[in-house]
């Protein structure tokens, strides 16, 4: 059987690119989405057209019952889970901490931190095995270069939420390593996706991308390569690692 991979927030952007790449390599993909069912359906049919298997799974990954339902539906569709990509995330308009509302802080931390922990907890309940013959199982978190940079005067909340994801990656890799589950992360830099619309600064992607050592913003497909590698048995001795895919930023 081909490996099975659940990807959260996979109807567009980095999640979609990851779903398409893993699907084209024969993985069976769970395409989780929050609200845009037609985009998720397009992603599923693109995977099926490339010969892969996929199912669209609606659910809010910051809601405990939704997370459990989505994991259950994934296993009903394809059997035991081999991997999870914790990708769903949000950002917010550029501003200083002094100006941030509690509602905004809750939205960012609910999605990026609580959501990541709920998905990781569900994976931690389903992936571990005591069998010496267990196949390769893994969790990949999509963090951000912001976790290293701090994002001052832009979104220190978002940066902090991704710092929490990095810490979870390290801790969980040690917790689950003995149970044959690898846990890794990627830190994208400035990647051309729709997430940047929330910043309110239309020129930010090209300006910051252009200032990176590689002189440009990245594409979702370039991040997907690193995620799929970490999720695959090709990275069978890699755990607790967080790879920057940030053009040197
Ligand atoms: P995107 O906005 O295109 O994708 C994010 C997806 O997550 C969307 O489909 C959204 O609907 C989904 N989502 C949000 N909240 C959700 C929830 N509660 N439940 C389920 N799905 C939810 O943006 P992207 O750039 O593809 O972002 C993917 C990940 O990459 C995010 O975690 C983001 O923080 C991270 N990231 C992106 C960049 C970048 O420059 N694009 C840089 C660093 C990190």
GROMACS .gro file of C-alpha atoms and ligand atoms in nm:
model
  293
    1UNK     CA    1   0.000   0.000   0.000
    2UNK     CA    2   0.123   0.355  -0.071
    3UNK     CA    3   0.196   0.570   0.233
    4UNK     CA    4  -0.089   0.786   0.360
    5UNK     CA    5  -0.037   1.154   0.437
    6UNK     CA    6  -0.281   1.397   0.599
    7UNK     CA    7  -0.205   1.763   0.520
    8UNK     CA    8  -0.386   2.039   0.708
    9UNK     CA    9  -0.485   2.358   0.525
   10UNK     CA   10  -0.412   2.189   0.192
   11UNK     CA   11  -0.659   2.353  -0.048
   12UNK     CA   12  -0.412   2.627  -0.147
   13UNK     CA   13  -0.059   2.759  -0.104
   14UNK     CA   14   0.216   2.546   0.053
   15UNK     CA   15  -0.029   2.277   0.168
   16UNK     CA   16  -0.172   2.236  -0.181
   17UNK     CA   17   0.176   2.224  -0.340
   18UNK     CA   18   0.275   1.957  -0.087
   19UNK     CA   19  -0.042   1.756  -0.158
   20UNK     CA   20   0.020   1.769  -0.535
   21UNK     CA   21   0.386   1.667  -0.501
   22UNK     CA   22   0.325   1.380  -0.258
   23UNK     CA   23   0.021   1.270  -0.460
   24UNK     CA   24   0.226   1.261  -0.781
   25UNK     CA   25   0.469   1.026  -0.600
   26UNK     CA   26   0.191   0.777  -0.523
   27UNK     CA   27   0.101   0.880  -0.168
   28UNK     CA   28  -0.265   0.871  -0.058
   29UNK     CA   29  -0.347   1.225   0.051
   30UNK     CA   30  -0.597   1.374   0.295
   31UNK     CA   31  -0.662   1.732   0.180
   32UNK     CA   32  -0.791   1.912   0.489
   33UNK     CA   33  -0.957   2.248   0.430
   34UNK     CA   34  -1.135   2.503   0.647
   35UNK     CA   35  -1.400   2.660   0.424
   36UNK     CA   36  -1.324   2.656   0.052
   37UNK     CA   37  -1.462   2.320  -0.058
   38UNK     CA   38  -1.433   2.390  -0.430
   39UNK     CA   39  -1.059   2.466  -0.402
   40UNK     CA   40  -1.011   2.145  -0.201
   41UNK     CA   41  -1.207   1.949  -0.463
   42UNK     CA   42  -0.980   2.093  -0.736
   43UNK     CA   43  -0.674   1.981  -0.539
   44UNK     CA   44  -0.821   1.632  -0.501
   45UNK     CA   45  -0.896   1.602  -0.874
   46UNK     CA   46  -0.549   1.731  -0.967
   47UNK     CA   47  -0.396   1.453  -0.750
   48UNK     CA   48  -0.628   1.193  -0.900
   49UNK     CA   49  -0.537   1.312  -1.253
   50UNK     CA   50  -0.171   1.252  -1.171
   51UNK     CA   51  -0.256   0.894  -1.069
   52UNK     CA   52  -0.269   0.948  -0.692
   53UNK     CA   53  -0.545   0.892  -0.439
   54UNK     CA   54  -0.692   1.179  -0.238
   55UNK     CA   55  -0.990   1.280  -0.029
   56UNK     CA   56  -1.109   1.627   0.079
   57UNK     CA   57  -1.164   1.658   0.455
   58UNK     CA   58  -1.336   1.967   0.592
   59UNK     CA   59  -1.250   2.068   0.946
   60UNK     CA   60  -1.128   2.354   1.164
   61UNK     CA   61  -0.792   2.237   1.296
   62UNK     CA   62  -0.821   2.466   1.598
   63UNK     CA   63  -1.130   2.273   1.716
   64UNK     CA   64  -1.070   1.948   1.906
   65UNK     CA   65  -1.377   1.761   1.774
   66UNK     CA   66  -1.300   1.861   1.414
   67UNK     CA   67  -0.941   1.739   1.444
   68UNK     CA   68  -1.055   1.400   1.573
   69UNK     CA   69  -1.323   1.374   1.302
   70UNK     CA   70  -1.075   1.459   1.024
   71UNK     CA   71  -0.819   1.202   1.147
   72UNK     CA   72  -1.098   0.941   1.173
   73UNK     CA   73  -1.220   1.018   0.820
   74UNK     CA   74  -0.864   0.996   0.687
   75UNK     CA   75  -0.818   0.650   0.838
   76UNK     CA   76  -1.161   0.538   0.712
   77UNK     CA   77  -1.060   0.642   0.360
   78UNK     CA   78  -0.707   0.501   0.345
   79UNK     CA   79  -0.636   0.290   0.654
   80UNK     CA   80  -0.366   0.356   0.915
   81UNK     CA   81  -0.195   0.691   0.891
   82UNK     CA   82   0.174   0.715   0.797
   83UNK     CA   83   0.228   1.089   0.817
   84UNK     CA   84   0.083   1.428   0.903
   85UNK     CA   85   0.186   1.769   0.773
   86UNK     CA   86   0.074   2.034   1.023
   87UNK     CA   87   0.050   2.323   0.778
   88UNK     CA   88  -0.269   2.522   0.852
   89UNK     CA   89  -0.179   2.869   0.971
   90UNK     CA   90  -0.282   3.232   0.971
   91UNK     CA   91  -0.118   3.570   0.994
   92UNK     CA   92  -0.268   3.913   1.057
   93UNK     CA   93  -0.232   4.281   0.956
   94UNK     CA   94   0.106   4.443   1.018
   95UNK     CA   95   0.115   4.633   1.346
   96UNK     CA   96   0.306   4.669   1.673
   97UNK     CA   97   0.231   4.459   1.981
   98UNK     CA   98   0.098   4.772   2.155
   99UNK     CA   99  -0.182   4.789   1.898
  100UNK     CA  100  -0.280   4.421   1.893
  101UNK     CA  101  -0.630   4.330   2.012
  102UNK     CA  102  -0.700   4.026   2.228
  103UNK     CA  103  -0.923   3.890   1.947
  104UNK     CA  104  -0.632   3.901   1.705
  105UNK     CA  105  -0.391   3.740   1.951
  106UNK     CA  106  -0.643   3.463   2.018
  107UNK     CA  107  -0.699   3.399   1.646
  108UNK     CA  108  -0.326   3.370   1.573
  109UNK     CA  109  -0.248   3.152   1.877
  110UNK     CA  110  -0.563   2.940   1.844
  111UNK     CA  111  -0.482   2.846   1.485
  112UNK     CA  112  -0.104   2.835   1.488
  113UNK     CA  113  -0.037   2.700   1.839
  114UNK     CA  114  -0.351   2.529   1.976
  115UNK     CA  115  -0.426   2.393   1.627
  116UNK     CA  116  -0.072   2.258   1.587
  117UNK     CA  117  -0.083   2.098   1.933
  118UNK     CA  118  -0.424   1.938   1.870
  119UNK     CA  119  -0.309   1.790   1.537
  120UNK     CA  120   0.019   1.675   1.691
  121UNK     CA  121  -0.165   1.519   1.985
  122UNK     CA  122  -0.394   1.328   1.750
  123UNK     CA  123  -0.092   1.211   1.549
  124UNK     CA  124   0.085   1.113   1.873
  125UNK     CA  125  -0.213   0.892   1.960
  126UNK     CA  126  -0.222   0.716   1.623
  127UNK     CA  127   0.128   0.695   1.473
  128UNK     CA  128   0.344   0.533   1.746
  129UNK     CA  129   0.427   0.165   1.736
  130UNK     CA  130   0.616  -0.075   1.961
  131UNK     CA  131   0.679  -0.316   1.676
  132UNK     CA  132   1.041  -0.343   1.556
  133UNK     CA  133   0.894  -0.390   1.205
  134UNK     CA  134   0.698  -0.063   1.211
  135UNK     CA  135   0.723   0.134   0.886
  136UNK     CA  136   0.843   0.493   0.861
  137UNK     CA  137   0.599   0.735   1.029
  138UNK     CA  138   0.644   1.107   1.057
  139UNK     CA  139   0.506   1.447   1.146
  140UNK     CA  140   0.620   1.762   0.966
  141UNK     CA  141   0.538   2.106   1.107
  142UNK     CA  142   0.526   2.413   0.886
  143UNK     CA  143   0.684   2.683   1.100
  144UNK     CA  144   0.828   3.012   0.970
  145UNK     CA  145   1.156   3.201   0.946
  146UNK     CA  146   0.966   3.450   1.164
  147UNK     CA  147   1.034   3.215   1.457
  148UNK     CA  148   1.403   3.311   1.425
  149UNK     CA  149   1.358   3.672   1.314
  150UNK     CA  150   1.089   3.784   1.562
  151UNK     CA  151   0.905   3.998   1.302
  152UNK     CA  152   0.932   4.328   1.496
  153UNK     CA  153   0.678   4.599   1.401
  154UNK     CA  154   0.498   4.348   1.182
  155UNK     CA  155   0.362   4.049   1.370
  156UNK     CA  156   0.548   3.947   1.685
  157UNK     CA  157   0.242   3.737   1.769
  158UNK     CA  158   0.278   3.525   1.455
  159UNK     CA  159   0.655   3.494   1.513
  160UNK     CA  160   0.596   3.375   1.869
  161UNK     CA  161   0.332   3.125   1.758
  162UNK     CA  162   0.583   2.970   1.519
  163UNK     CA  163   0.849   2.970   1.793
  164UNK     CA  164   0.609   2.750   1.990
  165UNK     CA  165   0.579   2.519   1.690
  166UNK     CA  166   0.958   2.486   1.672
  167UNK     CA  167   0.978   2.400   2.043
  168UNK     CA  168   0.704   2.141   1.997
  169UNK     CA  169   0.900   1.990   1.709
  170UNK     CA  170   1.208   1.942   1.927
  171UNK     CA  171   1.020   1.807   2.229
  172UNK     CA  172   0.792   1.575   2.037
  173UNK     CA  173   1.080   1.433   1.835
  174UNK     CA  174   1.234   1.314   2.163
  175UNK     CA  175   0.899   1.191   2.299
  176UNK     CA  176   0.807   0.992   1.987
  177UNK     CA  177   1.147   0.880   1.860
  178UNK     CA  178   1.143   0.562   2.074
  179UNK     CA  179   0.800   0.485   1.924
  180UNK     CA  180   0.937   0.502   1.567
  181UNK     CA  181   0.783   0.838   1.476
  182UNK     CA  182   1.008   1.106   1.324
  183UNK     CA  183   0.916   1.470   1.395
  184UNK     CA  184   1.060   1.755   1.187
  185UNK     CA  185   0.977   2.101   1.062
  186UNK     CA  186   1.036   2.350   0.783
  187UNK     CA  187   1.073   2.725   0.822
  188UNK     CA  188   0.962   2.896   0.501
  189UNK     CA  189   1.087   3.249   0.436
  190UNK     CA  190   0.892   3.482   0.207
  191UNK     CA  191   0.689   3.252  -0.017
  192UNK     CA  192   0.442   3.376  -0.282
  193UNK     CA  193   0.105   3.260  -0.146
  194UNK     CA  194  -0.228   3.423  -0.058
  195UNK     CA  195  -0.142   3.437   0.313
  196UNK     CA  196   0.031   3.772   0.255
  197UNK     CA  197  -0.299   3.945   0.168
  198UNK     CA  198  -0.364   3.962   0.545
  199UNK     CA  199  -0.057   4.182   0.601
  200UNK     CA  200  -0.214   4.484   0.430
  201UNK     CA  201   0.119   4.567   0.258
  202UNK     CA  202   0.095   4.476  -0.111
  203UNK     CA  203   0.467   4.537  -0.184
  204UNK     CA  204   0.601   4.336   0.113
  205UNK     CA  205   0.654   4.001  -0.062
  206UNK     CA  206   0.868   4.139  -0.346
  207UNK     CA  207   1.051   4.388  -0.119
  208UNK     CA  208   1.148   4.135   0.151
  209UNK     CA  209   1.196   3.854  -0.099
  210UNK     CA  210   1.429   4.076  -0.302
  211UNK     CA  211   1.633   4.152   0.010
  212UNK     CA  212   1.696   3.780   0.080
  213UNK     CA  213   2.044   3.651  -0.016
  214UNK     CA  214   1.892   3.461  -0.310
  215UNK     CA  215   1.731   3.787  -0.424
  216UNK     CA  216   1.372   3.673  -0.468
  217UNK     CA  217   1.064   3.539  -0.295
  218UNK     CA  218   1.019   3.161  -0.296
  219UNK     CA  219   0.745   2.947  -0.448
  220UNK     CA  220   0.518   2.704  -0.262
  221UNK     CA  221   0.659   2.418  -0.471
  222UNK     CA  222   1.009   2.486  -0.334
  223UNK     CA  223   0.884   2.444   0.023
  224UNK     CA  224   0.685   2.134  -0.073
  225UNK     CA  225   1.007   1.959  -0.184
  226UNK     CA  226   1.152   1.989   0.168
  227UNK     CA  227   0.827   1.886   0.338
  228UNK     CA  228   0.780   1.577   0.120
  229UNK     CA  229   1.142   1.476   0.171
  230UNK     CA  230   1.109   1.504   0.551
  231UNK     CA  231   0.778   1.313   0.544
  232UNK     CA  232   0.921   1.034   0.327
  233UNK     CA  233   1.135   0.731   0.415
  234UNK     CA  234   1.419   0.907   0.226
  235UNK     CA  235   1.465   1.102   0.552
  236UNK     CA  236   1.448   0.787   0.767
  237UNK     CA  237   1.731   0.896   1.003
  238UNK     CA  238   1.620   1.259   1.034
  239UNK     CA  239   1.425   1.370   1.340
  240UNK     CA  240   1.415   1.686   1.551
  241UNK     CA  241   1.537   1.888   1.251
  242UNK     CA  242   1.391   2.214   1.128
  243UNK     CA  243   1.497   2.305   0.775
  244UNK     CA  244   1.500   2.668   0.660
  245UNK     CA  245   1.357   2.713   0.311
  246UNK     CA  246   1.404   3.087   0.310
  247UNK     CA  247   1.648   3.186   0.036
  248UNK     CA  248   1.909   3.256   0.304
  249UNK     CA  249   1.682   3.503   0.486
  250LIG     P1  250  -0.231   3.005   0.276
  250LIG     O1  251  -0.311   3.112   0.345
  250LIG     O2  252  -0.242   2.992   0.129
  250LIG     O3  253  -0.259   2.862   0.340
  250LIG     C1  254  -0.296   2.844   0.473
  250LIG     C2  255  -0.412   2.747   0.473
  250LIG     O4  256  -0.446   2.715   0.609
  250LIG     C3  257  -0.537   2.808   0.409
  250LIG     O5  258  -0.591   2.717   0.316
  250LIG     C4  259  -0.632   2.827   0.528
  250LIG     O6  260  -0.769   2.816   0.493
  250LIG     C5  261  -0.587   2.713   0.617
  250LIG     N1  262  -0.630   2.732   0.754
  250LIG     C6  263  -0.620   2.842   0.832
  250LIG     N2  264  -0.676   2.820   0.951
  250LIG     C7  265  -0.720   2.693   0.950
  250LIG     C8  266  -0.788   2.611   1.045
  250LIG     N3  267  -0.820   2.658   1.166
  250LIG     N4  268  -0.820   2.484   1.010
  250LIG     C9  269  -0.789   2.436   0.887
  250LIG     N5  270  -0.725   2.509   0.793
  250LIG    C10  271  -0.693   2.636   0.825
  250LIG     O7  272  -0.081   3.034   0.317
  250LIG     P2  273   0.054   2.948   0.303
  250LIG     O8  274   0.160   3.047   0.279
  250LIG     O9  275   0.039   2.836   0.211
  250LIG    O10  276   0.069   2.898   0.453
  250LIG    C11  277   0.091   2.763   0.488
  250LIG    C12  278   0.177   2.760   0.612
  250LIG    O11  279   0.305   2.817   0.582
  250LIG    C13  280   0.121   2.842   0.729
  250LIG    O12  281   0.138   2.772   0.850
  250LIG    C14  282   0.208   2.967   0.728
  250LIG    O13  283   0.217   3.027   0.853
  250LIG    C15  284   0.340   2.909   0.681
  250LIG     N6  285   0.434   3.008   0.626
  250LIG    C16  286   0.408   3.072   0.510
  250LIG    C17  287   0.500   3.164   0.462
  250LIG    C18  288   0.480   3.241   0.335
  250LIG    O14  289   0.557   3.334   0.307
  250LIG     N7  290   0.380   3.210   0.254
  250LIG    C19  291   0.618   3.189   0.533
  250LIG    C20  292   0.640   3.120   0.651
  250LIG    C21  293   0.549   3.028   0.696
   0.00000   0.00000   0.00000
